[in-house]
PDB file of C-alpha atoms and ligand atoms in Angstrom:
ATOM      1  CA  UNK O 248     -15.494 -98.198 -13.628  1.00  0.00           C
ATOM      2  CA  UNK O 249     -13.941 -97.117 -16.799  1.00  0.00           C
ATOM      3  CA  UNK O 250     -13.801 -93.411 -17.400  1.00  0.00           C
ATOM      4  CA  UNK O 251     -15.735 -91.376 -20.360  1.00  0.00           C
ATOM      5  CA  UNK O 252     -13.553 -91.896 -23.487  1.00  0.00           C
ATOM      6  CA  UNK O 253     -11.178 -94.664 -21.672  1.00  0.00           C
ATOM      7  CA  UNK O 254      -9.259 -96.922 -24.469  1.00  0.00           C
ATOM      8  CA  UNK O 255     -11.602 -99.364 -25.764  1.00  0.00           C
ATOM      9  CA  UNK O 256      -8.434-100.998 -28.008  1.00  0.00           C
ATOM     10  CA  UNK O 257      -4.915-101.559 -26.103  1.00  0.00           C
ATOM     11  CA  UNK O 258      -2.355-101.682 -28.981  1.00  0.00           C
ATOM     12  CA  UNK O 259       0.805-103.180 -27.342  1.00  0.00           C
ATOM     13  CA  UNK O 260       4.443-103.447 -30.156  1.00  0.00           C
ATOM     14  CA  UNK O 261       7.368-105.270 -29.171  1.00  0.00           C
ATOM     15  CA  UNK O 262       9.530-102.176 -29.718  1.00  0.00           C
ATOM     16  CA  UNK O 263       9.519 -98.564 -31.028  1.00  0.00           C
ATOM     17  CA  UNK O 264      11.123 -99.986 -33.843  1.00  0.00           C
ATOM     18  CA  UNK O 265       7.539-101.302 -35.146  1.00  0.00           C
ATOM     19  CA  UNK O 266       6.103 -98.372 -34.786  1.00  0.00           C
ATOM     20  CA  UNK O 267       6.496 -97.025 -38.381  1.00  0.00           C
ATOM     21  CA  UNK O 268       4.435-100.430 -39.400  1.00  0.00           C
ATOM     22  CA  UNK O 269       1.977 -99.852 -36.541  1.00  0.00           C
ATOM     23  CA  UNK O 270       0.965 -96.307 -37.340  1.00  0.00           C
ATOM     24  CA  UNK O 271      -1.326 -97.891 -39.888  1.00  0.00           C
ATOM     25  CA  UNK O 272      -3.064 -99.646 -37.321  1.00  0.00           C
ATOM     26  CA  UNK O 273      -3.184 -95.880 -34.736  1.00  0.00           C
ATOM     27  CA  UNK O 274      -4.552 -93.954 -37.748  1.00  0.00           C
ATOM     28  CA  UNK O 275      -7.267 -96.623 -38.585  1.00  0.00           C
ATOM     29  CA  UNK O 276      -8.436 -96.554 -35.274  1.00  0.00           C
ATOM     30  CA  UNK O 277      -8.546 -92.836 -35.057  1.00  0.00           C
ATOM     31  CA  UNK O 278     -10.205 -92.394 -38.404  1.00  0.00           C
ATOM     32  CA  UNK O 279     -12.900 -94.986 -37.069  1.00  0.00           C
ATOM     33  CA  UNK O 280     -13.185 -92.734 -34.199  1.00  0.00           C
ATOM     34  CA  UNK O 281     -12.127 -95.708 -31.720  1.00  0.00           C
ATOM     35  CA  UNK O 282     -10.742 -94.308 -28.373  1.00  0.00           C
ATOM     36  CA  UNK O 283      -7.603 -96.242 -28.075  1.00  0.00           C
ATOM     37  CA  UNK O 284      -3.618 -96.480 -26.221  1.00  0.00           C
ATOM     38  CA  UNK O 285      -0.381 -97.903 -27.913  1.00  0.00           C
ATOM     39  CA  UNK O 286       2.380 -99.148 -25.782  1.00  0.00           C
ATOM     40  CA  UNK O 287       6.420-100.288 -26.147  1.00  0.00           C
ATOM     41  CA  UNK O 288       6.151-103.973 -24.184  1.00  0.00           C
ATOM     42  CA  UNK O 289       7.638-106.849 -24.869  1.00  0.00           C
ATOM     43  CA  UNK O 290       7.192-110.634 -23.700  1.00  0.00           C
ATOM     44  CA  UNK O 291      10.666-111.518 -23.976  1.00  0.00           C
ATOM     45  CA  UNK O 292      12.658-108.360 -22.482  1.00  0.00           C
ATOM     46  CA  UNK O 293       9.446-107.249 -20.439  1.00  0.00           C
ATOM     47  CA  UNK O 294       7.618-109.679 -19.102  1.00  0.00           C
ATOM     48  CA  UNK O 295       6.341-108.815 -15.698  1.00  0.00           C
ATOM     49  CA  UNK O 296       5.050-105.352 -17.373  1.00  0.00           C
ATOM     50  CA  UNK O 297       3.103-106.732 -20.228  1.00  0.00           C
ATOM     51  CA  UNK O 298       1.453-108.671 -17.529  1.00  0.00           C
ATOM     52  CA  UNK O 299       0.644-106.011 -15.772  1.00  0.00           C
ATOM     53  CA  UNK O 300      -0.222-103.788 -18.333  1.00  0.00           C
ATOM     54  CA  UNK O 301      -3.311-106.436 -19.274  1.00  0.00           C
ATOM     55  CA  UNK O 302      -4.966-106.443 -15.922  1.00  0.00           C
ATOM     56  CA  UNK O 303      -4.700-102.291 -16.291  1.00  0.00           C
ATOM     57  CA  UNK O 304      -5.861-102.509 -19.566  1.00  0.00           C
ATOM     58  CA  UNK O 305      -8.754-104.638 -18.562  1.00  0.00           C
ATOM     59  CA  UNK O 306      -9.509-102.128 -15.611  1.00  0.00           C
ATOM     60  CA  UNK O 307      -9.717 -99.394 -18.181  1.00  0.00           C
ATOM     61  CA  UNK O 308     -12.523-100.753 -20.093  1.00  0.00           C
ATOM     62  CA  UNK O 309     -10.245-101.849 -22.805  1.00  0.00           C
ATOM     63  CA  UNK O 310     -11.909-104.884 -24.743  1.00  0.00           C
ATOM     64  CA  UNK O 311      -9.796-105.850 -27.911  1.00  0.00           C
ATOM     65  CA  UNK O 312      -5.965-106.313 -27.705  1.00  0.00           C
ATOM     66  CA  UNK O 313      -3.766-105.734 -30.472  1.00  0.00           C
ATOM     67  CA  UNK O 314       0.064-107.090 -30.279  1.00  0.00           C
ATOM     68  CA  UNK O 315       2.194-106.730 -32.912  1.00  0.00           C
ATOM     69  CA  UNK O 316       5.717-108.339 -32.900  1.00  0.00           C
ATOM     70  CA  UNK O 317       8.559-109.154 -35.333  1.00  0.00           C
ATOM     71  CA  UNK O 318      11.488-111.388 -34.289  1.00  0.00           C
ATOM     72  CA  UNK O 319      10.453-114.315 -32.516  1.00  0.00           C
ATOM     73  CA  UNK O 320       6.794-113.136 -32.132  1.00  0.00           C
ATOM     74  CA  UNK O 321       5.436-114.267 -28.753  1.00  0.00           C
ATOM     75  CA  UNK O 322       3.968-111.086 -27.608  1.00  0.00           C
ATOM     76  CA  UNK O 323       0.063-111.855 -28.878  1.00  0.00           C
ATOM     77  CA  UNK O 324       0.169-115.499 -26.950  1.00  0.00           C
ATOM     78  CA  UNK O 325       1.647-113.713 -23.492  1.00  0.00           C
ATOM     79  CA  UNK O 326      -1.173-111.290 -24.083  1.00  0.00           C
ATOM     80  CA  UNK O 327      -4.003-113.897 -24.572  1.00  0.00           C
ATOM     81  CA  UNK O 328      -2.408-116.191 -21.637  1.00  0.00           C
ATOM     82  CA  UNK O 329      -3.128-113.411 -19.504  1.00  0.00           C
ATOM     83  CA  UNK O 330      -7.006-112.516 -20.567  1.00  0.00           C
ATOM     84  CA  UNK O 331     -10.267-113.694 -22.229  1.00  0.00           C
ATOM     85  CA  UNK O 332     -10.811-110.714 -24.562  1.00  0.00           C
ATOM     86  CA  UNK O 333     -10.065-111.001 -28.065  1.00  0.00           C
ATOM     87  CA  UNK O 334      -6.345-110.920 -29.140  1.00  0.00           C
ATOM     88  CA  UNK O 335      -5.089-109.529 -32.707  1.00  0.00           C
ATOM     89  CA  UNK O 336      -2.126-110.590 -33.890  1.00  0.00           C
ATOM     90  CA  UNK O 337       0.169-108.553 -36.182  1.00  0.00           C
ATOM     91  CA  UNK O 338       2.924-109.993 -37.578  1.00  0.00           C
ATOM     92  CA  UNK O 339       5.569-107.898 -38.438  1.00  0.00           C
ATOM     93  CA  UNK O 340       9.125-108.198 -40.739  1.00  0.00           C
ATOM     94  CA  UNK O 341      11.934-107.692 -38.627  1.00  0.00           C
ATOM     95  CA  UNK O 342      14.489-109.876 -39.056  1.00  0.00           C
ATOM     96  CA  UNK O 343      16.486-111.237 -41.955  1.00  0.00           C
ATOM     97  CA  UNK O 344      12.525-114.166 -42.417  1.00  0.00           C
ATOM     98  CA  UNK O 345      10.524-111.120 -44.002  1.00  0.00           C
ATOM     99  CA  UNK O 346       8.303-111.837 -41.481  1.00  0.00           C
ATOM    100  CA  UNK O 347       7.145-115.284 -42.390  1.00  0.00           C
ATOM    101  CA  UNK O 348       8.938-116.400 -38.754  1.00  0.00           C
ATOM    102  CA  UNK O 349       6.350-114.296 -37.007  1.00  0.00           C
ATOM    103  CA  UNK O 350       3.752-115.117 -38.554  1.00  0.00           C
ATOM    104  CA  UNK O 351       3.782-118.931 -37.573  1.00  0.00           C
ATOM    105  CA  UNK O 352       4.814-117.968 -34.348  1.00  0.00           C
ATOM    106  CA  UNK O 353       1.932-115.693 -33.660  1.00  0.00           C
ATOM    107  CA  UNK O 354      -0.904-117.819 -35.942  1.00  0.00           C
ATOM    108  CA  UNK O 355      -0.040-121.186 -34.393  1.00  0.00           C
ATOM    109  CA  UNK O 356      -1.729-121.036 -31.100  1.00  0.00           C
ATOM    110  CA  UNK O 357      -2.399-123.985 -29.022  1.00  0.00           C
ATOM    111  CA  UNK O 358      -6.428-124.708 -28.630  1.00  0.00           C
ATOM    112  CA  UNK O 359      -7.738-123.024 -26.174  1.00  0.00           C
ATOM    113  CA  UNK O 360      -5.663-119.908 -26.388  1.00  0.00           C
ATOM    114  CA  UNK O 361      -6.528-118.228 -29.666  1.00  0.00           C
ATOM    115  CA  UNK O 362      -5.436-115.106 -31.245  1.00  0.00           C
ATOM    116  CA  UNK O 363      -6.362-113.857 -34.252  1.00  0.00           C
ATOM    117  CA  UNK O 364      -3.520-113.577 -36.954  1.00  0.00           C
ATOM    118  CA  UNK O 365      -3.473-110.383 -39.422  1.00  0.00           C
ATOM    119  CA  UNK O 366      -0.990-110.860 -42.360  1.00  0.00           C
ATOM    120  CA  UNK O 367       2.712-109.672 -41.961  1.00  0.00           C
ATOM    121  CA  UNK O 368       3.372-105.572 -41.862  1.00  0.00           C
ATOM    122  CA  UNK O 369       1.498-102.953 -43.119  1.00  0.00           C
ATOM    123  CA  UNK O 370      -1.894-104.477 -44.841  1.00  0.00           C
ATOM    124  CA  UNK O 371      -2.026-106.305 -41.332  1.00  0.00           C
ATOM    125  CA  UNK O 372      -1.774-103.493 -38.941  1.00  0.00           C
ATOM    126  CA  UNK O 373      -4.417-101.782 -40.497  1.00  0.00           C
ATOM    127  CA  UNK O 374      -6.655-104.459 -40.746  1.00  0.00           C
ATOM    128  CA  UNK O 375      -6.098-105.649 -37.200  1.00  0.00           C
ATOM    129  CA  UNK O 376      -8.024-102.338 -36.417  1.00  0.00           C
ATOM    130  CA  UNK O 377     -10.488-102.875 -38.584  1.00  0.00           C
ATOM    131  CA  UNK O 378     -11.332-106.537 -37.430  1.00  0.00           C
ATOM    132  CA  UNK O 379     -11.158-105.021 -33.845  1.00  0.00           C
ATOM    133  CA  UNK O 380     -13.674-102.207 -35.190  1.00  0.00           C
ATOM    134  CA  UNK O 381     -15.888-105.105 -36.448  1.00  0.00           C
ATOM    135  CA  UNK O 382     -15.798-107.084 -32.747  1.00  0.00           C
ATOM    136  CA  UNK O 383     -16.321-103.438 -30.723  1.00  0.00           C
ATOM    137  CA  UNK O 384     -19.593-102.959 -33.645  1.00  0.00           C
ATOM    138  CA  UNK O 385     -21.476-105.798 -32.132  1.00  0.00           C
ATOM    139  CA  UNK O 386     -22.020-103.648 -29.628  1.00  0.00           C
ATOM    140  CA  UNK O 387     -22.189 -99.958 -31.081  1.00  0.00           C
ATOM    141  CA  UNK O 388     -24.384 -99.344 -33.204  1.00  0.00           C
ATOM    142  CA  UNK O 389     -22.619 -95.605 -34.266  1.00  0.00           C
ATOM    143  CA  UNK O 390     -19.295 -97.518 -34.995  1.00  0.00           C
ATOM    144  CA  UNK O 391     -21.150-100.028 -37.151  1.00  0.00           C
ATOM    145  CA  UNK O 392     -22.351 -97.185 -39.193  1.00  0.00           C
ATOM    146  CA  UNK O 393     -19.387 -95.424 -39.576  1.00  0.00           C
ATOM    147  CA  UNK O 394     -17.797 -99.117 -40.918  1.00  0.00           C
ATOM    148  CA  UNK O 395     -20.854 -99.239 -43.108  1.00  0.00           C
ATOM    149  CA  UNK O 396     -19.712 -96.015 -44.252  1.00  0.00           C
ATOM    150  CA  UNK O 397     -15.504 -96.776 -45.164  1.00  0.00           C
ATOM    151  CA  UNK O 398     -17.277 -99.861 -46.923  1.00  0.00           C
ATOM    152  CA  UNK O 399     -19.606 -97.543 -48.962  1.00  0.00           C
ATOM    153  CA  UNK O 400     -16.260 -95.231 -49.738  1.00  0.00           C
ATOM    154  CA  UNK O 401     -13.972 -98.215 -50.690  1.00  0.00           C
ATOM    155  CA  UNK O 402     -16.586 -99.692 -52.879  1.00  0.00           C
ATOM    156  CA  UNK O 403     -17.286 -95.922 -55.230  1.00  0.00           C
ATOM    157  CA  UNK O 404     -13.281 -95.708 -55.276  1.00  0.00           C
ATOM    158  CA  UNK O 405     -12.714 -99.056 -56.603  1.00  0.00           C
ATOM    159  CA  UNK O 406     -16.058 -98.365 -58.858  1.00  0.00           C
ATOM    160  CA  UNK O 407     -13.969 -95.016 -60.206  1.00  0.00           C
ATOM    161  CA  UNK O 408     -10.617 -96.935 -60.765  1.00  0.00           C
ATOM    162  CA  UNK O 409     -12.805 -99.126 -62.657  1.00  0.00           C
ATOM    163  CA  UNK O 410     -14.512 -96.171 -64.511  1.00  0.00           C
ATOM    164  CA  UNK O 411     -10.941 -94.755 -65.253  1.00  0.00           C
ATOM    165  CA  UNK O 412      -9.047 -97.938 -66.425  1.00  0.00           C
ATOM    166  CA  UNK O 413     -12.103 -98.865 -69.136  1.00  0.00           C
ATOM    167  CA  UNK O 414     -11.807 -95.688 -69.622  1.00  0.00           C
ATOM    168  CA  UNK O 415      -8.262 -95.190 -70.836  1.00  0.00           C
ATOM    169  CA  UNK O 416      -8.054 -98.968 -72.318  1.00  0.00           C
ATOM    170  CA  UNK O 417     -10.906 -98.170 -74.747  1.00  0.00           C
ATOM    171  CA  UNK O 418     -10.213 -99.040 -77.957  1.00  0.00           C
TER     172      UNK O 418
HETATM  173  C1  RP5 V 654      10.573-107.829 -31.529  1.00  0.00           C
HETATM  174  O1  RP5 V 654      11.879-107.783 -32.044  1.00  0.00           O
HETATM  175  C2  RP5 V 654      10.016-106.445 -31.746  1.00  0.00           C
HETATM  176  O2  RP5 V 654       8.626-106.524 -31.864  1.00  0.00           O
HETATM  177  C3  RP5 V 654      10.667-106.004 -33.036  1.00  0.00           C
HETATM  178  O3  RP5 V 654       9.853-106.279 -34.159  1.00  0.00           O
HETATM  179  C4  RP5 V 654      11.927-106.864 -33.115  1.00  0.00           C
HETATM  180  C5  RP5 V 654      13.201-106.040 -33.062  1.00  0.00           C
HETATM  181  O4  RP5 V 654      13.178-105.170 -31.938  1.00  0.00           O
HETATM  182  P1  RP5 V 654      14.318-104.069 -31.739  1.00  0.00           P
HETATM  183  O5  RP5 V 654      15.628-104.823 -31.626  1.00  0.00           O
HETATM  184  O6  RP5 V 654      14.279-103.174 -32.936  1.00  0.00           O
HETATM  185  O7  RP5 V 654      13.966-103.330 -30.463  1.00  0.00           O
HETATM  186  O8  RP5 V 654      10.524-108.154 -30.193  1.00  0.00           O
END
């Protein structure tokens, strides 16, 4: 039975050295008030404890993954290999690619197995907590408002840039 305020969102990085990246993702999910864990695991030089780490995830309550990875990125597909919740991919730049090697090794899932690719670095991290806000909405109807609400904010700050710019271009 998963405790009062267990993680609902596991985010799992192939090292600490994505961490920088994947604070984007921690603070999104903490601004959207989304209980949540972040952990160091990585398929290739971990594999036994990312394994384990999804059943105890799944024990928790947990019911989105996100897995972020740069050089060869396979830590999204041994996540998804392992469950049936919903997998978010984050791609991330790490090696000399700029990222563009993780992202076709983390979008280019084999039917059956599918996980749900961000795009590479920053933009992506943050959004992969947004699209996991989105799935965990379907079911609360408190998160969905407080989306409804960043949407309302992001749409009267792009409404003042516009004001601004017309603004200053007037001629
Ligand atoms: C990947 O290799 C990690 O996700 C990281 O992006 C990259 C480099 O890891 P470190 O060598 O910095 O630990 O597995």
């Amino acid at each position: 039975m998963p405790r009062k305020n267990a993680p609902q969102v596991a985010v799992l990085m192939g090292s600490d050295s994505d961490l920088p990246v994947m604070e984007n993702c921690l603070r999104t999910l903490a601004v959207l008030g989304i209980p949540h864990e972040a952990s160091v695991l990585s398929a290739h030089r971990t594999p036994d404890e990312t394994a384990a780490c999804v059943k105890e995830s799944e024990k928790a309550g947990v019911k989105v993954f996100i897995c972020a990875a740069g050089g060869a990125a396979h830590l999204a597909g041994a996540v998804v290999a392992r469950t049936l919740l919903p997998v978010v991919g984050v791609p991330l730049n790490a090696t000399p690619l700029g990222g563009l090697d993780a992202l076709l090794s983390t979008v280019q899932m084999p039917s059956g197995v599918p996980v749900a690719t961000v795009a590479i670095g920053e933009m992506g991290a943050s959004n992969a907590a947004f699209l996991a806000a989105r799935i965990l909405a379907l079911g609360d109807r408190a998160l969905a408002r407080r989306l409804e609400s960043h949407r309302e904010q992001m749409v009267k700050g792009v409404l003042e840039k516009n004001r601004k710019v017309r603004e200053r271009t007037k001629s």
